Amino acid sequence: NQIAEPVTCVPEAKPEMSTPGKPDLPAPLSNLKFQYTKIFINNEWHNSVSGKKFPVFNPATEEKLCEVEEGDKEDVNKAVKAARQAFQIGSPWRTMDASERGRLIYKLADLIERDRLLLATMESMNGGKLFSSAYLMDLGGCIKTLRYCAGWADKVQGRTIPIGKQLWETTSSGMEIFFLIQDMNLLWNFPLVMLIWKIGPALSCGNTVVVKPAEQTPLTALHVASLIKEAGFPPGVVNIVPGYGPTAGAAISSHMDIDKVAFTGSTEVGKMIKEAAGKSNLKRVTLELGGKSPCIVFADADLDVAVEFAHMGLFYHQGQCCIAASRLFVEESIYDEFVRRSVERAKKYVLGNPLTPGVNQGPQIDKEQYEKILGLIESGKKEGAKLECGGGPWGNKGYFIQPTVFSNVTDEMRIAKEEIFGPVQQIMKFKSLDDVIKRANNTLYGLSAGIFTKDLDKAVTVSAALQAGTVWVNCYSVVSAQCPFGGFKMSGNGREL
Amino acid sequence: MWRAAALAVAGLRPRLGHRLLSAAAAQAVPSPNQQPEVFYNQVRPPRQLGPNPRFVLGDWRAQGGKAWVALGLSIPIFINNEWHDAVSKKTFPTVNPSTGEIICQVAEGDKEDVDRAVKAARAAFQLGSPWRRMDASERGRLLHRLADLIERDRTYLATLETLDNGKPYVISYLVDLDMVVKCLRYYAGWADKYHGKTIPIDGDFFSYTRHEPVGVCGQIIPWNFPLLMQAWKLGPALATGNVVVMKVAEQTPLTALYVANLIKEKNDMVLADFPQAGFPPGVVNIIPGFGPTAGAAIASHKDVDKVAFTGSTEVGRLIQVAAGSSNLKRVTLELGGKSPNIIMSDADMDWAVEQAHFALFFNQGQCCCAGSRTFVQEDVYNEFVERSVTRARSRVVGNPFDSRTEQGPQVDETQFKKILGYIKSGKEEGAKLLCGGGAAADRGYFIQPTVFGDVQDGMTIAKEEIFGPVMQILKFKTIEEVVGRANNSKYGLAAAVFTKDLDKANYLSQALQAGTVWVNCYDVFGAQTPFGGYKMSGNGRELGEYGLQAYTEVKTVSMVLSPVLLDSTRVYP
């Protein structure tokens, strides 16, 4: 089941965040120490109240990296108390000039930039993410997002509203600032980026936060905690409690003294969070959940570009993206050629340790995901989709899955309906514009969508008709701090960035 | 912010809580070198060199670290990230107003130099140039970095500002430099946040707007806040992607030209996504020179897309005329004022006296928004006048490098003489001179803090901008009366109201014709809030989000949607 020898693959079009120049890629750190493994509350490190710890693994080797203190309800309570204290009227955080908050966030960006290599190495080891992606994309995105949010700190303005006709009717001015304690539950696929997407806007607007990173990937968040302290944020403004969803996560979503919860993860858990919010104190809820995003390729598209973006749109980070282009609709007349090129592209993959240069696919995050993906691949075979390549595990250790492409996929198959979150591409055929819009929208999800065409009319029309929070035209996975991101329908509530 | 610093200087405890004191005011002010070296084309003040290293000109490092004392050399013009002598080879002296002595010679820019600078700016603005292709967020990064460099050299810049302008060093350091850095950081943040909109136009069309830079911006700045005015101009212009040809005031060219060093300073940031080394050449060009020559050349230049001017109303008109008769360039003006400061009888008297004093005397009275018509309600008039005179008499005038000094010299001899002329007219027209009234020292351009009582609306000192430490106190009876009199001016820059009554505060802040109204405070500035004038005090606004409008062209893009495709999809939401 070995994939052929390494082939260097240079994508012709890079579906990446646009930057005018990329830094040179350094070698990852070889002697990484995991210095921060405790719960971060009030700018101090705490053991868990229960005394419990949980192990953190390297998914490429299945080796244990270290143990981390396991936060639970009591630890969440401690963190909320600290956050509430930091949020008292008259506290240093509440009386700080908005521009000064911006300064602190900017400083945090500088510190993350200073520790970029360390964080990227850690992200790669703990998350199974390609080191090059972690260094260039994840860390680059984090730094830019923080700097962007820093600038907003003194620019979220209220309005004065002319409510009366008289010359000197009083005007009312409202500070449109959420003064809340926010709580966040994070997903493991982009641990640092998700952390920054959450804390950037929250801190910019003057909130205090309690963050629960994913149990699979708590390490980089804890390192950033140390940087938050170093940057000079007052104690209690940011608190980070590593732990599990059903315990620490549930404690957050049902806590009576938390004003808002923001969650990124599966739709299933998102529903539980919203329920818990309703049952407890009607806390505000924002959710960024799953997707089954359509990517539509018309016959008039530039085929090279479309194949490459569609491929990266699905296979980037082992398919573990909520925006993954996991329903690829290709117009009938180019279908066979498109499938042929996509399979050829997928076969070029080099699997291996994500820290190794030249590797372009790492492991899935953990055993549970790995088994779930293999199960869905089996269902695809059984339900009659045509397996073009891949279709099974790879290697003797680590959670590797072969890049897999299915053709002749039909809408009712499980692989066409459920979020796989793995390196499994589904290619469907369509005949008319009318037909494809109907089918693309026929899903519970509505996170994102892609269109490939040279026809301006089609591009504008289809982007208006698709029910998705983001529509990319002739590109995919273009995400930047300036553009909002979030889902229609059951892909989420609210927008980030 | 100015108030906070003024309070710190006056040794008063702010009464509205610690928030009034900015972080900067709380920090220690490092002591200045009272005889700073002046140089260009290097980024850090060289160490003291030899026995008489007073003014070092030229490229210190290029000379192998050997200092050369000024001998017919001058601070040059900054074009295309390079240093140039004036085409005419002419120079002019810049003078230390505390002593009247020449600090050094500066290249005198004129029409040909402006042409050169505009050419460089236009080249930097070409479609496809590094500046035009740079991500908006990267422009923000560059501005942020410029702020960092200014902060790094804060002590030196504050010293140089005091040497060239005469303002107290403590103010330079705490107020001017603090606001400069904050302004640049504020606009750094806007660079990628000032966006267009998509618009639901009628019919089968898709319509959106783009906010595009205007192009080559001429910026003419005054001498009263040389560094701060430079930041107010550069911040919004560069955040929105424009290129700049700036003329700095002939009285105070030194700090702006030092900032030119920082603009071109090589980038030593450990910045990954950041290939640029400083601002690209031609994006910022700085020309020292005089108004009638270099300034006029900018205002009437055919290839300058916009001119922003801060200065007198008289010159503002010339600029607008020149813009009209040349190429209809966009014009923003921030001009003079004769701002009313209204003290109602229910005001907190201690606070009102201190603030009214500060409103007028801050920066030697050289503020366009100076509270130069203090209207005091009849029943508290006598007490107010008496206390204002006491306060003015206690004002410490002297060496601006002394930390006890509240007031330094006026900027130059012209201003000095003009102010003394106004004082004379006040006496002649029958105002009551209560204190001061003359020069305060036998050298330098110092003027005694001067207070006039019983000032009538028709007097010259109640109508014209004096721009000096001369306070006019006028009496009024009713709120309706004072609104009429306060608004009876060709100016409309700022106004203030002191009262504890919410209704009066609301009524006056709506009735006054002024771009800024302060309630129970004065000279409260933040990069976040817009500033500008009604009537003949100016056109347009600076600072805040509003300040970006003057530096952007809005482009509407509308495209037709195919009716055929639309029909087929209309069933879907």
Coordinates of C-alpha atoms in Angstrom, one line a residue, chain A residues 18-23 90 94-100 103 106 110 113 116 135-136 140-141 144 147-149 151-152 154-155 157 166-171 433-435 437-438 441 455-458 460-461 464-465 467 482, chain B residues 18-19 22-23 133-138 140-141 144-145 148 151 182 185-190 192-193 195 206 270-275 503 506-507 510-511 527-528 544-546 559-562 565-566 568-569 571-573:
Chain A
S18 CA -2.1 36.4 -1.1
T19 CA 1.1 37.8 0.2
P20 CA 3.6 39.7 -2.0
G21 CA 6.5 37.7 -0.9
K22 CA 7.0 34.6 1.2
P23 CA 9.7 34.2 3.8
G90 CA -12.8 50.3 36.7
R94 CA -12.0 48.2 31.3
T95 CA -10.3 51.6 31.7
M96 CA -7.6 51.0 29.2
D97 CA -7.8 53.3 26.1
A98 CA -9.1 51.4 23.1
S99 CA -5.9 52.3 21.2
E100 CA -3.8 50.8 24.0
R103 CA -1.1 48.2 21.0
Y106 CA 0.0 44.3 18.0
D110 CA 5.2 40.6 17.3
E113 CA 6.3 36.4 15.0
R116 CA 7.2 31.6 14.7
Y135 CA 5.0 28.1 9.2
L136 CA 3.9 29.9 6.1
G140 CA 1.4 34.0 8.7
G141 CA -2.4 34.1 9.0
K144 CA -1.8 39.2 10.0
R147 CA -2.5 43.0 13.4
Y148 CA -5.8 43.5 11.6
C149 CA -7.8 43.2 14.8
G151 CA -6.3 48.2 14.2
W152 CA -10.0 47.8 14.9
D154 CA -10.3 52.1 18.3
K155 CA -12.4 52.0 15.2
Q157 CA -17.6 53.4 16.4
Q166 CA -36.1 69.9 16.7
L167 CA -32.9 71.6 16.3
W168 CA -31.6 70.5 19.7
E169 CA -33.2 67.2 20.2
T170 CA -30.7 65.2 22.2
T171 CA -28.7 62.7 20.2
L433 CA -26.8 25.5 -14.7
D434 CA -30.3 25.1 -13.3
D435 CA -29.7 21.6 -12.2
I437 CA -27.6 25.2 -8.5
K438 CA -30.4 23.1 -7.1
N441 CA -27.9 24.0 -2.4
D455 CA -18.2 33.5 -18.2
L456 CA -18.8 36.6 -16.1
D457 CA -22.6 36.1 -16.3
K458 CA -22.4 32.7 -14.9
V460 CA -22.2 36.6 -11.0
T461 CA -25.4 34.6 -11.3
A464 CA -25.8 35.1 -6.1
A465 CA -27.8 31.8 -6.2
Q467 CA -26.5 29.5 -0.3
Q482 CA -10.3 41.5 6.0
Chain B
H18 CA -6.6 58.8 36.3
R19 CA -7.9 58.1 32.8
S22 CA -2.3 59.3 29.0
A23 CA 0.2 56.6 29.4
R133 CA 0.6 46.5 -5.9
M134 CA 1.4 46.4 -2.2
D135 CA -1.3 44.8 0.0
A136 CA -3.2 47.3 2.0
S137 CA -2.2 45.5 5.1
E138 CA 1.4 45.9 4.2
G140 CA -0.4 49.6 7.3
R141 CA 2.7 47.7 8.4
H144 CA 3.2 51.1 12.0
R145 CA 6.9 50.7 11.6
D148 CA 8.0 52.6 16.0
E151 CA 9.1 56.3 19.1
K182 CA -0.6 57.5 18.0
R185 CA -0.6 53.8 14.4
Y186 CA -4.2 54.7 14.1
Y187 CA -4.0 55.2 10.4
A188 CA -1.9 52.1 10.0
G189 CA -4.9 50.2 11.2
W190 CA -7.2 51.8 8.7
D192 CA -7.0 47.5 5.1
K193 CA -10.3 48.6 6.7
H195 CA -13.6 49.6 2.0
F206 CA -24.3 44.3 -10.0
V270 CA 12.4 40.0 11.3
L271 CA 9.3 40.2 9.2
A272 CA 8.5 37.2 7.2
D273 CA 5.8 38.4 4.9
F274 CA 7.5 41.6 4.3
P275 CA 9.8 42.0 1.3
D503 CA -29.6 71.4 28.7
N506 CA -26.8 70.4 24.5
Y507 CA -28.3 73.7 23.3
Q510 CA -25.9 72.3 18.6
A511 CA -26.2 76.1 18.1
A527 CA -6.5 60.5 16.3
Q528 CA -10.0 58.9 16.4
G544 CA -10.8 59.9 12.3
E545 CA -12.5 57.8 9.7
Y546 CA -13.7 61.1 8.1
M559 CA -22.0 45.4 -14.5
V560 CA -25.0 44.0 -16.3
L561 CA -26.3 40.6 -15.2
S562 CA -27.4 38.3 -18.0
L565 CA -29.4 33.2 -16.7
L566 CA -31.2 35.3 -14.1
S568 CA -33.6 30.5 -14.9
T569 CA -32.4 31.0 -11.4
V571 CA -36.8 30.5 -8.3
Y572 CA -33.9 30.2 -5.9
P573 CA -33.4 32.7 -3.1

